[in-house]
Each structure stands twice: as C-alpha cells, then as structure tokens.
Amino acid sequence: MREPPVVARDGSLFDPNKEQERVRIRKTLHRIDEVSFEVSGVDAPFLNALRRVLLAEVPTMAIEYVTVNENSTVMNDEFLAHRLGLVPVLADPRRFEFRRESDEPSAQNTICFRLRVPPVNRKAHPEWNLSDGAVFAGDDAVPSIPVYSDDIIWEQLQTRVGESCLSSTEGASPHRSSSDAQQQAEATDGLASAADSTAAVEPVQVQRGILLTKMLRGQRLDIRMEAVKGLGHDHAKWSPVATAYYKMVPRVHLKGELKGELAETIRGACAVHVFDIEESAGTLKVEDESRCTLCGECVRILEDKPQLLDSERPDNYSKFMQPMETDLRKVYENDFVSVCQQTDRFVFFIESVGQYRADVLFGEALAIFHSKCTKILEALQNE
C-alpha cells in the first residue's frame, strides 16, 4: 500500500495525530430526535461539509410510487400523492438497496404500504360504523373525519402484478376477472420461494400523527404506495434531518466594572439574559455568554450615551484592553461591551426526522465524509 500524500496546511505539514489532539467535543443536548454538542479545534468549512452531507447525502426510505385505486375526497390525486411522499418512513435504510428505474421491486429495494379508508376493520374505527345513508342528521353540518398517517399500513411484498403490490394477507381483488385472479394465483405460486424468503421481514411503520386529508362518510380512499431508497439532493423527502446547523460560540467581554443605571440598561437590553448584576457588589457580570444570539442590542442601546473619557474609565479598564486573541472575530464593540465570535469553537445542532436517531445521524455523516476523503486520496495516489 502506498504512503498517503503529504498535505500542506498553513506552511506546515499536516499531522493527523496533532489534529486529533486539538479536537474537543462536549455534549450539550442528547435526545432521540435531536442532539447538540460543542466542538472546538475544527474549522467552519469542515462543519459545513458535514452539514451538507447530513442534508443531502445520508440515504433514507421515502414513498416514491403511488397508485390511486380510488379517491372520492375533495383533495385531488396529485396533491395527496405529494403529501404521502413527505411522510417519513421509519425504516433503517442500511438494510435496503437503491432501486433503479429498470429494477423490479423486491424485498431488498422496496417497501409496500396501503391506505384504505374506510378501513377493513371498522371495530377499531367506530367513527366509520354509521351507514352511508346516515350521513346527515337534521340540518346540522356534516362533521369531517380526519385521515392521519396512522391509517397507512405495511404490506409484505411478494411480487408485482399490474400496478400494485400484492400482500400476503390478500387474495385477488374482487374487481378483477376470474382469468386475472388465476394469473395472479399462478404468479404467486411461482414465487413461493421468494415469499418464504420475505416472510421474516419485519413490518415497517411511518411517522404517526400526520394529517393527510379530511373526508366525509360515504367518501373512500384506496391507495397503494412503494417506498424506495434515495438521497436528499434528489428530493427533500429523502433528507433525514429537519434541521442541521452550526454556530460560532460567542464571547462577551465587559470593559471594566459597570454599575448603576449603566449596568441596568445593558442588562435590560438583552432579551436572552446574558447579563446579570452581582447582588453584593452591584456590578454587571456575564451570566451565560452561550445564550448570546449576536443581536447587538447591548451595544446599540448605548449609542446615545456619551463616550467615556479617559478620566472616567474604571481603574481596572486597562486589563480589558489587551490585544484580541487570534481565534476571535469582533462583531460588536463600544466603550463598555465587546461581543466576539470564537472562530474555532462551535455548537452543532441536529434534529432528526425519524428514520435515524439523531446521534446515529452524525456518525453516518462522518462515515460518508470519510469515504469521500478516502476516494480523493486514492485518486491523488494514482496520479
């Protein structure tokens, strides 16, 4: 195996061991669907590359093919199909393969769903138990019945006949002729081994609680769907994150001991309560600079105040006027407050749509980014 190429950085050789020692990560929020952490020792372009990978290159499963067998609701087929495509499919995409246009659907590249309203099992849905003739009650308005993503059920894929997926729990459609039913039975018998191989496939669910449409009694929906694996740069429905962003950690300096009306003015100007006042000394202090949103109100509120003269500056003012550190970028400043950004310290936030845990998402993005870097290095070695 060839030695990796030497990469120059800031006039010095790149040492991965030293770079690894510089990186520090501290977890600040950890939930199933969202995570945030503070990372230092990295550059903004690196985090931005990870953010773009999270948005567009981590694969997920999403509904791509929709067959509308019946739709008598007020929402037309195209709008309803678009809404169905945006419903998150809670399946691990690492267990599936990408499906090309020329590929036949299989248990390895396709997940089948069906939406049928009114449902077959009406005992679990008492709102549909009234007959179609009992829709109107006097002059009262007819109540609409919401249709949620909870009504989408998974169907085990066996084969493809016509335009729909066949479920192992359903025979021929009652609307088909006897010859069609016979052809369907022959096709099913011919794929008995395939059915056995997919019998162990676990049922897949979609995100619950999403309103799809509203309908009246007497209206019907019968829709079959196929979910396939895809990437966010093809369509946003395949993006696994609701949001992924980073921000530089702010640093707030107070230039001296500020008291009285001046301290109250600065504290009251901050809507996120970055500042507070010491009870004993009555001086202004920075309570939590991580809350700072860089709005600049603590600086703008004092624009109508006269600038402090040298004789009026606090005795310890000089120690706050030291040269700025190289990793700080000044954003707002006056004679009282200085607000900066730390260019090598960031807070990264990830909110998952539901296909992955939020912490797993970051690992997947790192793996994809590492794979891209490896391909570039191999290409350079082959030159």
mmCIF file of C-alpha atoms in Angstrom:
data_model
loop_
_atom_site.group_PDB
_atom_site.id
_atom_site.type_symbol
_atom_site.label_atom_id
_atom_site.label_comp_id
_atom_site.label_asym_id
_atom_site.label_seq_id
_atom_site.Cartn_x
_atom_site.Cartn_y
_atom_site.Cartn_z
ATOM 1 C CA MET A 1 0.000 0.000 0.000
ATOM 2 C CA ARG A 2 1.308 3.440 -0.913
ATOM 3 C CA GLU A 3 2.102 6.064 1.660
ATOM 4 C CA PRO A 4 -0.578 8.765 1.977
ATOM 5 C CA PRO A 5 0.236 12.033 0.229
ATOM 6 C CA VAL A 6 1.662 14.936 2.192
ATOM 7 C CA VAL A 7 -0.826 17.763 2.549
ATOM 8 C CA ALA A 8 0.430 21.234 3.444
ATOM 9 C CA ARG A 9 -1.523 23.451 5.802
ATOM 10 C CA ASP A 10 -0.523 26.969 6.831
ATOM 11 C CA GLY A 11 3.026 26.337 5.668
ATOM 12 C CA SER A 12 3.449 23.239 7.834
ATOM 13 C CA LEU A 13 2.940 19.533 7.270
ATOM 14 C CA PHE A 14 -0.386 18.070 8.252
ATOM 15 C CA ASP A 15 -0.046 15.786 11.252
ATOM 16 C CA PRO A 16 -3.259 13.780 11.876
ATOM 17 C CA ASN A 17 -2.196 12.887 15.417
ATOM 18 C CA LYS A 18 -1.753 16.522 16.411
ATOM 19 C CA GLU A 19 -5.005 17.490 14.727
ATOM 20 C CA GLN A 20 -6.824 14.748 16.613
ATOM 21 C CA GLU A 21 -5.492 16.080 19.906
ATOM 22 C CA ARG A 22 -6.817 19.559 19.094
ATOM 23 C CA VAL A 23 -10.405 18.415 18.611
ATOM 24 C CA ARG A 24 -12.637 18.515 21.677
ATOM 25 C CA ILE A 25 -16.342 17.588 21.788
ATOM 26 C CA ARG A 26 -18.725 18.258 24.656
ATOM 27 C CA LYS A 27 -22.335 17.043 24.550
ATOM 28 C CA THR A 28 -24.908 19.690 25.495
ATOM 29 C CA LEU A 29 -28.202 18.004 24.482
ATOM 30 C CA HIS A 30 -28.963 14.343 23.830
ATOM 31 C CA ARG A 31 -32.434 13.111 22.872
ATOM 32 C CA ILE A 32 -33.689 10.502 20.458
ATOM 33 C CA ASP A 33 -34.701 13.024 17.797
ATOM 34 C CA GLU A 34 -32.288 15.881 18.500
ATOM 35 C CA VAL A 35 -28.744 16.317 19.687
ATOM 36 C CA SER A 36 -26.373 19.242 20.099
ATOM 37 C CA PHE A 37 -22.732 19.356 21.044
ATOM 38 C CA GLU A 38 -19.923 21.857 21.352
ATOM 39 C CA VAL A 39 -16.867 21.145 19.234
ATOM 40 C CA SER A 40 -13.550 23.004 19.239
ATOM 41 C CA GLY A 41 -10.337 22.655 17.274
ATOM 42 C CA VAL A 42 -12.010 22.441 13.855
ATOM 43 C CA ASP A 43 -12.714 24.926 11.091
ATOM 44 C CA ALA A 44 -16.059 26.149 9.807
ATOM 45 C CA PRO A 45 -15.616 24.613 6.304
ATOM 46 C CA PHE A 46 -15.262 21.154 7.862
ATOM 47 C CA LEU A 47 -18.513 21.510 9.826
ATOM 48 C CA ASN A 48 -20.273 22.974 6.803
ATOM 49 C CA ALA A 49 -19.256 19.933 4.765
ATOM 50 C CA LEU A 50 -20.763 17.670 7.435
ATOM 51 C CA ARG A 51 -23.924 19.770 7.457
ATOM 52 C CA ARG A 52 -24.307 19.424 3.691
ATOM 53 C CA VAL A 53 -23.743 15.662 3.905
ATOM 54 C CA LEU A 54 -26.465 15.440 6.560
ATOM 55 C CA LEU A 55 -28.911 17.375 4.406
ATOM 56 C CA ALA A 56 -28.301 15.741 1.051
ATOM 57 C CA GLU A 57 -26.211 12.572 1.137
ATOM 58 C CA VAL A 58 -27.365 10.369 4.022
ATOM 59 C CA PRO A 59 -29.832 7.910 2.390
ATOM 60 C CA THR A 60 -33.337 7.241 3.704
ATOM 61 C CA MET A 61 -36.500 5.451 2.596
ATOM 62 C CA ALA A 62 -39.404 7.519 1.250
ATOM 63 C CA ILE A 63 -42.608 6.907 -0.706
ATOM 64 C CA GLU A 64 -41.853 7.348 -4.408
ATOM 65 C CA TYR A 65 -44.527 5.411 -6.341
ATOM 66 C CA VAL A 66 -48.231 5.961 -5.612
ATOM 67 C CA THR A 67 -51.118 4.087 -7.248
ATOM 68 C CA VAL A 68 -54.519 5.650 -6.569
ATOM 69 C CA ASN A 69 -57.177 2.972 -6.967
ATOM 70 C CA GLU A 70 -59.984 5.119 -5.575
ATOM 71 C CA ASN A 71 -60.193 8.692 -4.310
ATOM 72 C CA SER A 72 -63.559 10.376 -3.842
ATOM 73 C CA THR A 73 -62.318 13.066 -1.426
ATOM 74 C CA VAL A 74 -62.009 16.771 -2.224
ATOM 75 C CA MET A 75 -58.206 16.510 -2.466
ATOM 76 C CA ASN A 76 -57.027 15.599 -5.948
ATOM 77 C CA ASP A 77 -54.696 12.700 -6.602
ATOM 78 C CA GLU A 78 -51.557 14.771 -7.264
ATOM 79 C CA PHE A 79 -51.775 16.754 -4.018
ATOM 80 C CA LEU A 80 -52.487 13.643 -1.988
ATOM 81 C CA ALA A 81 -49.586 11.756 -3.588
ATOM 82 C CA HIS A 82 -47.264 14.652 -2.791
ATOM 83 C CA ARG A 83 -48.344 14.652 0.855
ATOM 84 C CA LEU A 84 -47.833 10.901 1.086
ATOM 85 C CA GLY A 85 -44.334 11.254 -0.306
ATOM 86 C CA LEU A 86 -43.374 13.587 2.541
ATOM 87 C CA VAL A 87 -44.476 11.181 5.291
ATOM 88 C CA PRO A 88 -41.304 9.823 6.960
ATOM 89 C CA VAL A 89 -40.864 6.063 6.566
ATOM 90 C CA LEU A 90 -39.414 4.657 9.797
ATOM 91 C CA ALA A 91 -37.207 2.009 8.209
ATOM 92 C CA ASP A 92 -33.465 1.534 8.508
ATOM 93 C CA PRO A 93 -32.183 2.373 5.000
ATOM 94 C CA ARG A 94 -28.965 0.459 5.647
ATOM 95 C CA ARG A 95 -30.991 -2.750 5.223
ATOM 96 C CA PHE A 96 -32.110 -1.828 1.694
ATOM 97 C CA GLU A 97 -30.534 -1.290 -1.703
ATOM 98 C CA PHE A 98 -31.034 1.548 -4.158
ATOM 99 C CA ARG A 99 -33.656 0.811 -6.799
ATOM 100 C CA ARG A 100 -33.011 1.936 -10.346
ATOM 101 C CA GLU A 101 -35.712 2.624 -12.896
ATOM 102 C CA SER A 102 -35.023 -0.690 -14.624
ATOM 103 C CA ASP A 103 -35.093 -2.764 -11.414
ATOM 104 C CA GLU A 104 -38.070 -4.837 -10.396
ATOM 105 C CA PRO A 105 -39.379 -4.240 -6.866
ATOM 106 C CA SER A 106 -38.163 -6.721 -4.300
ATOM 107 C CA ALA A 107 -37.908 -7.037 -0.549
ATOM 108 C CA GLN A 108 -34.345 -5.742 -0.838
ATOM 109 C CA ASN A 109 -35.221 -2.418 -2.504
ATOM 110 C CA THR A 110 -38.931 -1.702 -1.915
ATOM 111 C CA ILE A 111 -41.380 -1.306 0.967
ATOM 112 C CA CYS A 112 -45.104 -1.509 0.193
ATOM 113 C CA PHE A 113 -47.823 0.393 2.032
ATOM 114 C CA ARG A 114 -51.559 0.760 1.628
ATOM 115 C CA LEU A 115 -54.027 3.432 2.691
ATOM 116 C CA ARG A 116 -57.631 2.255 2.712
ATOM 117 C CA VAL A 117 -60.390 4.426 4.191
ATOM 118 C CA PRO A 118 -62.907 3.366 5.452
ATOM 119 C CA PRO A 119 -60.690 0.660 6.927
ATOM 120 C CA VAL A 120 -61.483 -3.029 6.567
ATOM 121 C CA ASN A 121 -61.533 -3.454 10.350
ATOM 122 C CA ARG A 122 -64.236 -0.993 11.421
ATOM 123 C CA LYS A 123 -64.305 -2.224 15.002
ATOM 124 C CA ALA A 124 -61.098 -0.299 15.639
ATOM 125 C CA HIS A 125 -62.566 2.806 13.940
ATOM 126 C CA PRO A 126 -66.037 3.485 15.410
ATOM 127 C CA GLU A 127 -66.310 6.781 13.543
ATOM 128 C CA TRP A 128 -66.973 4.792 10.352
ATOM 129 C CA ASN A 129 -69.630 2.469 11.778
ATOM 130 C CA LEU A 130 -72.580 4.540 10.558
ATOM 131 C CA SER A 131 -74.021 3.535 7.217
ATOM 132 C CA ASP A 132 -73.622 5.798 4.214
ATOM 133 C CA GLY A 133 -77.317 6.675 4.395
ATOM 134 C CA ALA A 134 -76.955 8.036 7.934
ATOM 135 C CA VAL A 135 -74.598 10.847 6.996
ATOM 136 C CA PHE A 136 -76.974 13.758 7.573
ATOM 137 C CA ALA A 137 -78.659 14.436 10.907
ATOM 138 C CA GLY A 138 -81.268 17.140 10.512
ATOM 139 C CA ASP A 139 -79.857 20.498 9.491
ATOM 140 C CA ASP A 140 -76.576 20.036 11.350
ATOM 141 C CA ALA A 141 -73.326 20.362 9.455
ATOM 142 C CA VAL A 142 -71.717 17.094 8.462
ATOM 143 C CA PRO A 143 -68.566 16.549 10.548
ATOM 144 C CA SER A 144 -65.455 15.731 8.573
ATOM 145 C CA ILE A 145 -63.298 12.797 9.576
ATOM 146 C CA PRO A 146 -59.524 13.362 9.539
ATOM 147 C CA VAL A 147 -57.285 10.835 7.845
ATOM 148 C CA TYR A 148 -53.900 10.505 9.521
ATOM 149 C CA SER A 149 -50.731 8.693 8.604
ATOM 150 C CA ASP A 150 -51.693 6.165 11.298
ATOM 151 C CA ASP A 151 -54.059 4.647 8.687
ATOM 152 C CA ILE A 152 -51.144 3.725 6.401
ATOM 153 C CA ILE A 153 -50.414 0.021 6.857
ATOM 154 C CA TRP A 154 -47.440 -2.027 5.733
ATOM 155 C CA GLU A 155 -47.885 -4.820 3.207
ATOM 156 C CA GLN A 156 -45.390 -7.602 2.671
ATOM 157 C CA LEU A 157 -44.043 -7.543 -0.860
ATOM 158 C CA GLN A 158 -44.269 -10.783 -2.851
ATOM 159 C CA THR A 159 -44.400 -9.839 -6.482
ATOM 160 C CA ARG A 160 -45.683 -7.174 -8.835
ATOM 161 C CA VAL A 161 -48.843 -7.700 -10.862
ATOM 162 C CA GLY A 162 -50.231 -4.835 -12.889
ATOM 163 C CA GLU A 163 -49.747 -1.579 -10.994
ATOM 164 C CA SER A 164 -49.912 -2.697 -7.374
ATOM 165 C CA CYS A 165 -48.013 -4.662 -4.773
ATOM 166 C CA LEU A 166 -49.567 -7.889 -3.563
ATOM 167 C CA SER A 167 -49.936 -8.566 0.120
ATOM 168 C CA SER A 168 -49.515 -11.991 1.644
ATOM 169 C CA THR A 169 -52.755 -11.402 3.558
ATOM 170 C CA GLU A 170 -54.867 -10.542 0.491
ATOM 171 C CA GLY A 171 -56.040 -12.589 -2.472
ATOM 172 C CA ALA A 172 -57.253 -11.360 -5.804
ATOM 173 C CA SER A 173 -59.083 -8.082 -5.910
ATOM 174 C CA PRO A 174 -62.875 -8.526 -6.119
ATOM 175 C CA HIS A 175 -62.917 -6.114 -9.071
ATOM 176 C CA ARG A 176 -60.730 -8.416 -11.209
ATOM 177 C CA SER A 177 -61.992 -11.094 -13.559
ATOM 178 C CA SER A 178 -61.555 -14.809 -12.899
ATOM 179 C CA SER A 179 -58.788 -15.026 -15.516
ATOM 180 C CA ASP A 180 -56.910 -12.202 -13.808
ATOM 181 C CA ALA A 181 -57.299 -13.970 -10.477
ATOM 182 C CA GLN A 182 -55.995 -17.208 -11.992
ATOM 183 C CA GLN A 183 -52.954 -15.424 -13.448
ATOM 184 C CA GLN A 184 -52.337 -13.818 -10.092
ATOM 185 C CA ALA A 185 -52.519 -17.195 -8.322
ATOM 186 C CA GLU A 186 -50.083 -18.735 -10.819
ATOM 187 C CA ALA A 187 -47.653 -15.858 -10.357
ATOM 188 C CA THR A 188 -47.911 -16.178 -6.593
ATOM 189 C CA ASP A 189 -47.314 -19.945 -6.713
ATOM 190 C CA GLY A 190 -44.311 -19.425 -8.959
ATOM 191 C CA LEU A 191 -42.758 -17.136 -6.378
ATOM 192 C CA ALA A 192 -43.358 -19.310 -3.324
ATOM 193 C CA SER A 193 -39.666 -19.391 -2.552
ATOM 194 C CA ALA A 194 -39.488 -15.609 -2.747
ATOM 195 C CA ALA A 195 -42.415 -15.382 -0.364
ATOM 196 C CA ASP A 196 -40.631 -17.683 2.066
ATOM 197 C CA SER A 197 -37.536 -15.501 1.923
ATOM 198 C CA THR A 198 -39.545 -12.371 2.711
ATOM 199 C CA ALA A 199 -41.690 -13.953 5.409
ATOM 200 C CA ALA A 200 -39.196 -12.945 8.064
ATOM 201 C CA VAL A 201 -39.248 -9.276 7.011
ATOM 202 C CA GLU A 202 -40.306 -7.083 9.913
ATOM 203 C CA PRO A 203 -43.283 -4.743 9.441
ATOM 204 C CA VAL A 204 -42.391 -1.117 8.765
ATOM 205 C CA GLN A 205 -44.255 1.891 10.081
ATOM 206 C CA VAL A 206 -44.492 5.505 9.015
ATOM 207 C CA GLN A 207 -44.414 8.567 11.238
ATOM 208 C CA ARG A 208 -47.712 8.742 13.107
ATOM 209 C CA GLY A 209 -49.940 11.727 13.737
ATOM 210 C CA ILE A 210 -49.532 13.459 10.346
ATOM 211 C CA LEU A 211 -52.792 14.789 8.904
ATOM 212 C CA LEU A 212 -53.178 13.709 5.276
ATOM 213 C CA THR A 213 -56.681 14.894 4.369
ATOM 214 C CA LYS A 214 -60.265 15.124 5.624
ATOM 215 C CA MET A 215 -63.260 13.287 4.239
ATOM 216 C CA LEU A 216 -66.959 12.667 4.810
ATOM 217 C CA ARG A 217 -68.778 9.412 5.373
ATOM 218 C CA GLY A 218 -69.503 7.890 2.018
ATOM 219 C CA GLN A 219 -66.179 9.009 0.551
ATOM 220 C CA ARG A 220 -63.440 6.454 0.005
ATOM 221 C CA LEU A 221 -59.691 6.160 -0.352
ATOM 222 C CA ASP A 222 -57.715 3.190 -1.631
ATOM 223 C CA ILE A 223 -54.064 3.915 -2.354
ATOM 224 C CA ARG A 224 -51.040 1.659 -2.729
ATOM 225 C CA MET A 225 -47.548 3.035 -2.185
ATOM 226 C CA GLU A 226 -43.972 1.912 -2.748
ATOM 227 C CA ALA A 227 -41.106 3.380 -0.730
ATOM 228 C CA VAL A 228 -37.570 3.241 -2.108
ATOM 229 C CA LYS A 229 -34.138 4.356 -1.004
ATOM 230 C CA GLY A 230 -32.934 7.791 -2.074
ATOM 231 C CA LEU A 231 -30.828 10.862 -1.276
ATOM 232 C CA GLY A 232 -31.786 14.340 -0.188
ATOM 233 C CA HIS A 233 -30.117 16.043 -3.159
ATOM 234 C CA ASP A 234 -32.671 14.308 -5.421
ATOM 235 C CA HIS A 235 -35.696 15.359 -3.331
ATOM 236 C CA ALA A 236 -36.170 16.835 0.130
ATOM 237 C CA LYS A 237 -38.379 13.904 1.177
ATOM 238 C CA TRP A 238 -35.212 11.774 1.398
ATOM 239 C CA SER A 239 -33.439 14.224 3.688
ATOM 240 C CA PRO A 240 -33.085 12.633 7.158
ATOM 241 C CA VAL A 241 -32.871 15.889 9.114
ATOM 242 C CA ALA A 242 -35.468 18.514 9.892
ATOM 243 C CA THR A 243 -32.595 20.912 10.513
ATOM 244 C CA ALA A 244 -28.832 20.746 10.842
ATOM 245 C CA TYR A 245 -26.815 23.856 11.582
ATOM 246 C CA TYR A 246 -23.826 25.149 13.497
ATOM 247 C CA LYS A 247 -22.906 28.479 15.007
ATOM 248 C CA MET A 248 -19.762 30.005 16.436
ATOM 249 C CA VAL A 249 -19.690 30.184 20.212
ATOM 250 C CA PRO A 250 -19.928 33.859 21.245
ATOM 251 C CA ARG A 251 -17.649 35.527 23.766
ATOM 252 C CA VAL A 252 -18.834 38.607 25.643
ATOM 253 C CA HIS A 253 -16.380 40.972 27.397
ATOM 254 C CA LEU A 254 -17.208 43.714 29.864
ATOM 255 C CA LYS A 255 -14.730 46.589 29.810
ATOM 256 C CA GLY A 256 -14.447 47.345 33.488
ATOM 257 C CA GLU A 257 -16.792 47.244 36.454
ATOM 258 C CA LEU A 258 -20.112 48.699 35.309
ATOM 259 C CA LYS A 259 -22.609 49.763 37.958
ATOM 260 C CA GLY A 260 -25.805 51.707 38.497
ATOM 261 C CA GLU A 261 -28.004 52.879 35.648
ATOM 262 C CA LEU A 262 -25.469 51.834 33.029
ATOM 263 C CA ALA A 263 -25.452 48.239 34.274
ATOM 264 C CA GLU A 264 -29.251 48.121 34.435
ATOM 265 C CA THR A 265 -29.500 49.486 30.893
ATOM 266 C CA ILE A 266 -27.182 46.837 29.452
ATOM 267 C CA ARG A 267 -28.834 44.007 31.371
ATOM 268 C CA GLY A 268 -32.330 45.076 30.306
ATOM 269 C CA ALA A 269 -31.318 45.372 26.652
ATOM 270 C CA CYS A 270 -30.515 41.654 26.378
ATOM 271 C CA ALA A 271 -33.635 39.593 25.668
ATOM 272 C CA VAL A 272 -31.933 36.247 26.347
ATOM 273 C CA HIS A 273 -30.493 37.275 29.745
ATOM 274 C CA VAL A 274 -26.791 37.038 29.012
ATOM 275 C CA PHE A 275 -26.060 39.606 31.734
ATOM 276 C CA ASP A 276 -26.898 39.811 35.407
ATOM 277 C CA ILE A 277 -25.920 42.011 38.348
ATOM 278 C CA GLU A 278 -23.889 40.855 41.315
ATOM 279 C CA GLU A 279 -26.035 41.188 44.420
ATOM 280 C CA SER A 280 -23.153 42.037 46.751
ATOM 281 C CA ALA A 281 -21.084 44.420 44.609
ATOM 282 C CA GLY A 282 -23.881 45.653 42.348
ATOM 283 C CA THR A 283 -21.677 45.292 39.277
ATOM 284 C CA LEU A 284 -22.654 43.897 35.893
ATOM 285 C CA LYS A 285 -21.480 40.365 35.083
ATOM 286 C CA VAL A 286 -21.757 37.938 32.180
ATOM 287 C CA GLU A 287 -24.154 35.234 33.381
ATOM 288 C CA ASP A 288 -24.155 32.903 30.361
ATOM 289 C CA GLU A 289 -22.487 34.008 27.134
ATOM 290 C CA SER A 290 -23.600 30.860 25.304
ATOM 291 C CA ARG A 291 -27.122 32.340 25.176
ATOM 292 C CA CYS A 292 -25.927 35.281 23.078
ATOM 293 C CA THR A 293 -27.602 35.478 19.661
ATOM 294 C CA LEU A 294 -25.333 38.294 18.400
ATOM 295 C CA CYS A 295 -28.259 40.688 18.132
ATOM 296 C CA GLY A 296 -26.060 43.596 19.258
ATOM 297 C CA GLU A 297 -28.707 45.282 21.402
ATOM 298 C CA CYS A 298 -26.306 45.546 24.348
ATOM 299 C CA VAL A 299 -24.124 47.749 22.132
ATOM 300 C CA ARG A 300 -26.807 49.666 20.225
ATOM 301 C CA ILE A 301 -28.687 50.639 23.385
ATOM 302 C CA LEU A 302 -25.722 52.777 24.400
ATOM 303 C CA GLU A 303 -25.236 54.609 21.110
ATOM 304 C CA ASP A 304 -26.967 57.682 22.528
ATOM 305 C CA LYS A 305 -24.714 57.643 25.589
ATOM 306 C CA PRO A 306 -21.645 59.910 25.561
ATOM 307 C CA GLN A 307 -18.361 58.103 25.127
ATOM 308 C CA LEU A 308 -16.397 57.593 28.326
ATOM 309 C CA LEU A 309 -13.462 59.908 28.781
ATOM 310 C CA ASP A 310 -10.134 58.518 29.900
ATOM 311 C CA SER A 311 -10.577 60.096 33.327
ATOM 312 C CA GLU A 312 -13.982 58.429 33.732
ATOM 313 C CA ARG A 313 -12.890 54.931 32.830
ATOM 314 C CA PRO A 314 -12.719 52.399 35.685
ATOM 315 C CA ASP A 315 -9.359 51.836 37.339
ATOM 316 C CA ASN A 316 -9.145 48.272 36.025
ATOM 317 C CA TYR A 317 -10.153 49.224 32.486
ATOM 318 C CA SER A 318 -6.663 48.675 31.062
ATOM 319 C CA LYS A 319 -6.684 44.921 31.693
ATOM 320 C CA PHE A 320 -9.752 44.583 29.481
ATOM 321 C CA MET A 321 -7.964 46.314 26.590
ATOM 322 C CA GLN A 322 -5.493 43.531 25.898
ATOM 323 C CA PRO A 323 -4.887 42.528 22.251
ATOM 324 C CA MET A 324 -7.558 40.266 20.838
ATOM 325 C CA GLU A 325 -6.854 36.568 20.586
ATOM 326 C CA THR A 326 -6.271 35.197 17.114
ATOM 327 C CA ASP A 327 -9.296 32.874 17.315
ATOM 328 C CA LEU A 328 -11.746 35.712 17.999
ATOM 329 C CA ARG A 329 -13.689 37.747 15.463
ATOM 330 C CA LYS A 330 -15.109 41.022 16.696
ATOM 331 C CA VAL A 331 -18.792 41.573 15.948
ATOM 332 C CA TYR A 332 -19.955 44.466 18.150
ATOM 333 C CA GLU A 333 -17.981 46.783 20.402
ATOM 334 C CA ASN A 334 -18.199 50.065 22.273
ATOM 335 C CA ASP A 335 -16.512 51.505 25.342
ATOM 336 C CA PHE A 336 -18.491 49.202 27.631
ATOM 337 C CA VAL A 337 -19.118 45.846 25.927
ATOM 338 C CA SER A 338 -17.310 43.737 23.339
ATOM 339 C CA VAL A 339 -19.094 40.863 21.577
ATOM 340 C CA CYS A 340 -16.922 38.435 19.600
ATOM 341 C CA GLN A 341 -17.176 35.061 17.901
ATOM 342 C CA GLN A 342 -14.739 32.219 18.527
ATOM 343 C CA THR A 343 -13.666 31.011 15.109
ATOM 344 C CA ASP A 344 -12.505 27.585 16.306
ATOM 345 C CA ARG A 345 -15.330 26.737 18.696
ATOM 346 C CA PHE A 346 -18.828 25.841 17.506
ATOM 347 C CA VAL A 347 -22.172 24.493 18.627
ATOM 348 C CA PHE A 348 -23.594 21.902 16.210
ATOM 349 C CA PHE A 349 -27.310 21.034 16.301
ATOM 350 C CA ILE A 350 -29.057 18.095 14.577
ATOM 351 C CA GLU A 351 -32.789 17.327 14.560
ATOM 352 C CA SER A 352 -33.793 14.015 13.003
ATOM 353 C CA VAL A 353 -36.969 13.459 11.001
ATOM 354 C CA GLY A 354 -37.309 9.985 12.485
ATOM 355 C CA GLN A 355 -35.548 7.432 10.283
ATOM 356 C CA TYR A 356 -32.363 7.629 12.372
ATOM 357 C CA ARG A 357 -31.570 8.520 15.928
ATOM 358 C CA ALA A 358 -30.029 11.975 15.971
ATOM 359 C CA ASP A 359 -26.704 10.755 17.372
ATOM 360 C CA VAL A 360 -26.521 7.979 14.754
ATOM 361 C CA LEU A 361 -27.048 10.565 12.020
ATOM 362 C CA PHE A 362 -23.827 12.359 12.896
ATOM 363 C CA GLY A 363 -21.894 9.090 12.728
ATOM 364 C CA GLU A 364 -23.409 8.287 9.326
ATOM 365 C CA ALA A 365 -22.416 11.718 8.011
ATOM 366 C CA LEU A 366 -18.859 11.260 9.288
ATOM 367 C CA ALA A 367 -18.616 7.858 7.594
ATOM 368 C CA ILE A 368 -19.801 9.278 4.258
ATOM 369 C CA PHE A 369 -17.436 12.243 4.556
ATOM 370 C CA HIS A 370 -14.545 9.892 5.385
ATOM 371 C CA SER A 371 -15.380 7.788 2.343
ATOM 372 C CA LYS A 372 -15.256 10.862 0.104
ATOM 373 C CA CYS A 373 -11.888 11.918 1.510
ATOM 374 C CA THR A 374 -10.521 8.395 1.025
ATOM 375 C CA LYS A 375 -11.564 8.389 -2.636
ATOM 376 C CA ILE A 376 -9.842 11.734 -3.191
ATOM 377 C CA LEU A 377 -6.618 10.498 -1.567
ATOM 378 C CA GLU A 378 -6.682 7.304 -3.636
ATOM 379 C CA ALA A 379 -7.180 9.347 -6.799
ATOM 380 C CA LEU A 380 -4.206 11.539 -5.886
ATOM 381 C CA GLN A 381 -2.052 8.490 -5.210
ATOM 382 C CA ASN A 382 -2.877 7.049 -8.622
ATOM 383 C CA GLU A 383 -1.797 10.207 -10.426
#
